[in-house]
Coordinates of C-alpha atoms and ligand atoms in Angstrom, one line a residue:
M28 CA -1.9 18.3 23.4
K29 CA -1.4 18.3 19.6
K30 CA -4.5 17.8 17.4
F31 CA -4.7 15.1 14.7
S32 CA -6.9 14.4 11.6
L33 CA -8.2 11.2 10.0
I34 CA -8.0 10.4 6.4
V35 CA -10.2 7.7 4.8
A36 CA -11.9 6.6 1.6
V37 CA -15.4 5.2 2.3
C38 CA -17.9 3.6 -0.2
E39 CA -21.7 4.0 -0.3
N40 CA -22.3 1.1 2.0
G41 CA -19.8 2.4 4.6
G42 CA -17.0 0.1 3.6
I43 CA -13.2 0.8 3.7
G44 CA -11.6 -2.6 3.1
I45 CA -11.9 -6.3 2.1
K46 CA -9.6 -9.2 3.0
G47 CA -6.9 -6.8 4.2
D48 CA -6.9 -4.8 1.1
L49 CA -8.8 -1.8 -0.4
P50 CA -12.0 -2.8 -2.3
W51 CA -11.2 -0.5 -5.2
K52 CA -8.2 0.5 -7.4
L53 CA -8.1 4.2 -7.6
K54 CA -4.5 5.4 -8.4
Q55 CA -5.2 9.1 -8.2
E56 CA -7.1 8.7 -4.9
L57 CA -4.0 6.9 -3.5
K58 CA -1.8 9.8 -4.7
H59 CA -4.2 12.2 -2.9
F60 CA -3.7 10.2 0.3
S61 CA 0.1 10.4 -0.1
R62 CA 0.1 14.1 -0.9
I63 CA -2.1 15.1 2.0
T64 CA -0.4 12.9 4.6
K65 CA 3.1 14.2 3.4
R66 CA 2.0 17.8 3.3
I67 CA 4.2 20.0 5.6
A68 CA 4.9 23.7 6.0
N69 CA 8.3 23.3 7.6
S70 CA 10.6 21.3 5.4
N71 CA 12.7 20.3 8.4
K72 CA 9.8 18.3 9.8
R73 CA 7.7 15.3 8.6
N74 CA 4.3 14.0 9.5
A75 CA 3.4 10.9 11.5
I76 CA 0.7 8.3 10.4
I77 CA -0.9 6.1 13.0
M78 CA -2.4 2.8 11.8
G79 CA -3.6 -0.6 13.1
R80 CA -1.5 -3.7 12.5
K81 CA -3.8 -5.0 9.6
T82 CA -3.7 -1.7 7.7
Y83 CA 0.2 -1.7 8.0
F84 CA 0.4 -5.3 6.7
G85 CA -2.2 -4.5 4.0
V86 CA 0.4 -2.2 2.3
P87 CA 2.5 -4.3 -0.1
A88 CA 5.8 -5.4 1.5
T89 CA 7.8 -3.4 -1.0
K90 CA 5.9 -0.2 -0.2
R91 CA 6.0 -0.2 3.6
P92 CA 6.8 1.6 5.7
L93 CA 5.1 4.4 3.8
P94 CA 7.9 6.8 2.8
E95 CA 8.6 10.4 4.1
R96 CA 6.3 9.8 7.1
L97 CA 6.9 8.3 10.5
N98 CA 4.9 5.1 10.5
I99 CA 3.4 4.3 13.9
I100 CA 1.7 0.9 14.2
L101 CA -0.7 -0.1 16.9
T102 CA -0.8 -3.7 18.1
R103 CA -1.4 -5.4 21.4
N104 CA 1.2 -8.1 20.6
P105 CA 4.3 -6.2 19.6
C106 CA 7.0 -8.5 18.2
S107 CA 10.0 -6.4 17.1
N108 CA 11.0 -9.0 14.5
D109 CA 7.9 -8.2 12.4
Y110 CA 8.8 -4.5 12.0
P111 CA 11.7 -2.6 10.5
S112 CA 13.7 -0.4 12.9
E113 CA 12.4 2.9 11.4
V114 CA 8.8 2.3 12.5
V115 CA 7.4 3.0 15.9
V116 CA 5.3 0.2 17.5
C117 CA 2.8 1.1 20.2
T118 CA 0.4 -1.0 22.2
S119 CA -2.3 1.8 22.5
M120 CA -3.4 5.0 20.9
Q121 CA -2.6 6.8 24.2
E122 CA 1.0 5.5 24.0
A123 CA 1.4 6.7 20.4
L124 CA 0.0 10.2 21.2
S125 CA 2.1 10.5 24.4
K126 CA 5.2 9.7 22.4
L127 CA 4.3 12.3 19.8
G128 CA 3.7 14.8 22.5
E129 CA 7.1 14.6 24.1
P130 CA 10.8 15.0 22.9
P131 CA 12.2 14.1 20.5
L132 CA 9.1 13.5 18.4
V133 CA 7.2 16.6 19.5
D134 CA 9.8 18.7 17.7
E135 CA 10.3 16.5 14.7
I136 CA 6.6 15.9 13.7
E137 CA 4.4 18.5 12.1
N138 CA 1.1 16.8 11.6
I139 CA -0.5 13.6 12.9
W140 CA -2.7 11.6 10.6
I141 CA -4.9 8.6 11.6
V142 CA -5.0 6.3 8.6
G143 CA -7.2 3.3 9.9
G144 CA -8.7 0.8 10.3
T145 CA -12.1 0.7 11.9
A146 CA -11.2 0.6 15.7
V147 CA -8.4 3.0 15.3
Y148 CA -10.7 5.5 13.5
K149 CA -13.4 5.0 16.1
E150 CA -11.1 5.7 19.0
A151 CA -9.6 8.7 17.2
M152 CA -13.0 10.2 16.4
C153 CA -14.0 10.2 20.1
S154 CA -10.8 12.0 21.2
P155 CA -10.9 15.7 22.0
Q156 CA -7.6 15.9 20.0
C157 CA -9.5 15.0 16.8
H158 CA -9.6 18.0 14.5
R159 CA -10.9 16.8 11.0
I160 CA -11.9 13.9 8.9
Y161 CA -10.5 14.1 5.3
L162 CA -13.0 11.8 3.7
T163 CA -13.2 10.5 0.1
E164 CA -16.8 9.7 -0.6
I165 CA -16.9 6.9 -3.1
K166 CA -20.2 7.0 -4.9
Q167 CA -20.6 3.2 -5.4
K168 CA -21.2 0.1 -3.3
F169 CA -18.4 -2.5 -2.8
E170 CA -18.2 -5.8 -1.0
C171 CA -16.4 -5.0 2.2
D172 CA -15.5 -6.6 5.6
A173 CA -14.1 -3.5 7.3
F174 CA -16.2 -0.4 7.8
F175 CA -15.9 3.3 8.8
P176 CA -17.7 4.2 12.1
E177 CA -20.7 6.4 12.0
I178 CA -19.9 10.1 11.7
T179 CA -21.9 11.6 14.5
N180 CA -23.2 15.2 14.6
D181 CA -20.1 16.1 16.6
F182 CA -18.7 16.6 13.1
K183 CA -19.8 19.3 10.5
L184 CA -19.0 19.5 6.8
V185 CA -16.6 22.4 6.2
T186 CA -15.5 24.3 3.2
N187 CA -12.9 22.4 1.4
D188 CA -9.2 22.9 1.7
T189 CA -8.2 25.2 -1.2
D190 CA -5.6 22.6 -2.2
I191 CA -8.2 19.8 -2.7
P192 CA -10.6 19.7 -5.6
T193 CA -14.3 20.0 -4.7
E194 CA -15.8 18.6 -7.9
V195 CA -16.7 14.9 -8.4
Q196 CA -13.6 12.9 -9.6
E197 CA -13.8 9.8 -11.8
E198 CA -11.4 7.0 -12.3
N199 CA -12.0 3.6 -13.9
G200 CA -15.7 4.5 -14.1
I201 CA -15.8 5.0 -10.3
K202 CA -17.0 8.5 -9.1
Y203 CA -15.8 10.0 -5.9
Q204 CA -15.6 13.3 -4.1
Y205 CA -13.3 14.8 -1.4
K206 CA -15.1 16.1 1.7
I207 CA -13.8 17.5 5.0
Y208 CA -15.6 17.2 8.3
E209 CA -14.5 19.2 11.3
K210 CA -15.2 18.3 15.0
V211 CA -17.4 20.9 16.6
L212 CA -16.0 22.3 19.8
R213 CA -18.6 22.0 22.6
Ligands
NAP313 N1 -10.4 2.9 2.7 C1 -9.5 3.4 3.5 O1 -9.2 4.6 3.6 C2 -8.7 2.4 4.4 C3 -7.8 2.9 5.4 C4 -7.2 2.0 6.2 C5 -7.4 0.7 6.1 N2 -8.3 0.2 5.2 C6 -8.6 -1.2 5.0 O2 -9.1 -1.6 6.3 C7 -8.7 -3.0 6.6 C8 -7.9 -3.0 7.8 O3 -8.7 -2.4 8.9 P1 -9.1 -3.2 10.2 O4 -10.1 -2.4 10.9 O5 -9.5 -4.6 9.7 O6 -7.8 -3.4 11.0 P2 -6.7 -2.4 11.6 O7 -7.4 -1.4 12.5 O8 -5.8 -1.9 10.6 O9 -5.9 -3.4 12.5 C9 -6.5 -4.0 13.6 C10 -5.4 -4.4 14.6 O10 -4.7 -3.2 15.0 C11 -4.4 -3.3 16.4 N3 -5.1 -2.3 17.1 C12 -6.2 -1.6 16.8 N4 -6.5 -0.7 17.7 C13 -5.6 -0.8 18.7 C14 -5.3 -0.1 19.9 N5 -6.2 0.9 20.3 N6 -4.3 -0.5 20.6 C15 -3.4 -1.5 20.2 N7 -3.6 -2.1 19.1 C16 -4.7 -1.8 18.3 C17 -4.8 -4.7 16.8 O11 -3.6 -5.5 16.4 P3 -3.2 -6.9 17.1 O12 -4.3 -7.9 16.7 O13 -1.9 -7.2 16.6 O14 -3.2 -6.6 18.6 C18 -5.9 -5.0 15.8 O15 -6.1 -6.4 15.6 C19 -7.9 -3.4 5.4 O16 -8.8 -4.0 4.4 C20 -7.4 -2.1 4.8 O17 -7.1 -2.2 3.4 C21 -8.9 1.1 4.3

């Protein structure tokens, strides 16, 4: 089974979202998200991003589906009219991962990214297929109504990706830092 990684930005009080949107405006951090989730070694392939229905509809209508990546949306109430034909709609994480593990997607997709929200991250973190969490640690508190699950000691902080800055970043007076956690094999 192919491994996957999570990518998330989390503030000091553990929040990731408010009213279906992000609690902060960080243009460079969003660019980081795009760059990392699009990153491929084989230019004939692309990556897949798996997300919950609210995360998908939280993306402005003009910007979704997110380009250059296969968008896979999880919902228990799939209604094909709500989604463009180029996205894949699944009723469970297992269905999404099974589709990605068999032809034709197994040959077309290079990396699998889990991009939220809360329950999707939680299920992903428990899976033996989970490899890493690419976390942006936002060093400020924000009012939030969606939160990141606790990172258990199954995960250890690892040396950063050479491609990702380690020093503290700052945008609009908000400080943040990229961190990578890797699941420890037991
Ligand atoms: N800071 C970040 O990095 C980040 C990343 C992602 C999202 N966000 C924010 O987080 C918020 C959205 O997250 P959320 O936790 O509220 O919602 P979400 O996970 O995006 O969506 C929840 C919905 O996804 C579907 N779903 C979830 N798990 C499923 C499963 N295992 N099988 C089938 N369907 C499943 C269900 O849809 P149905 O109700 O249709 O069945 C559920 O109601 C927004 O504010 C967004 O901006 C932030």
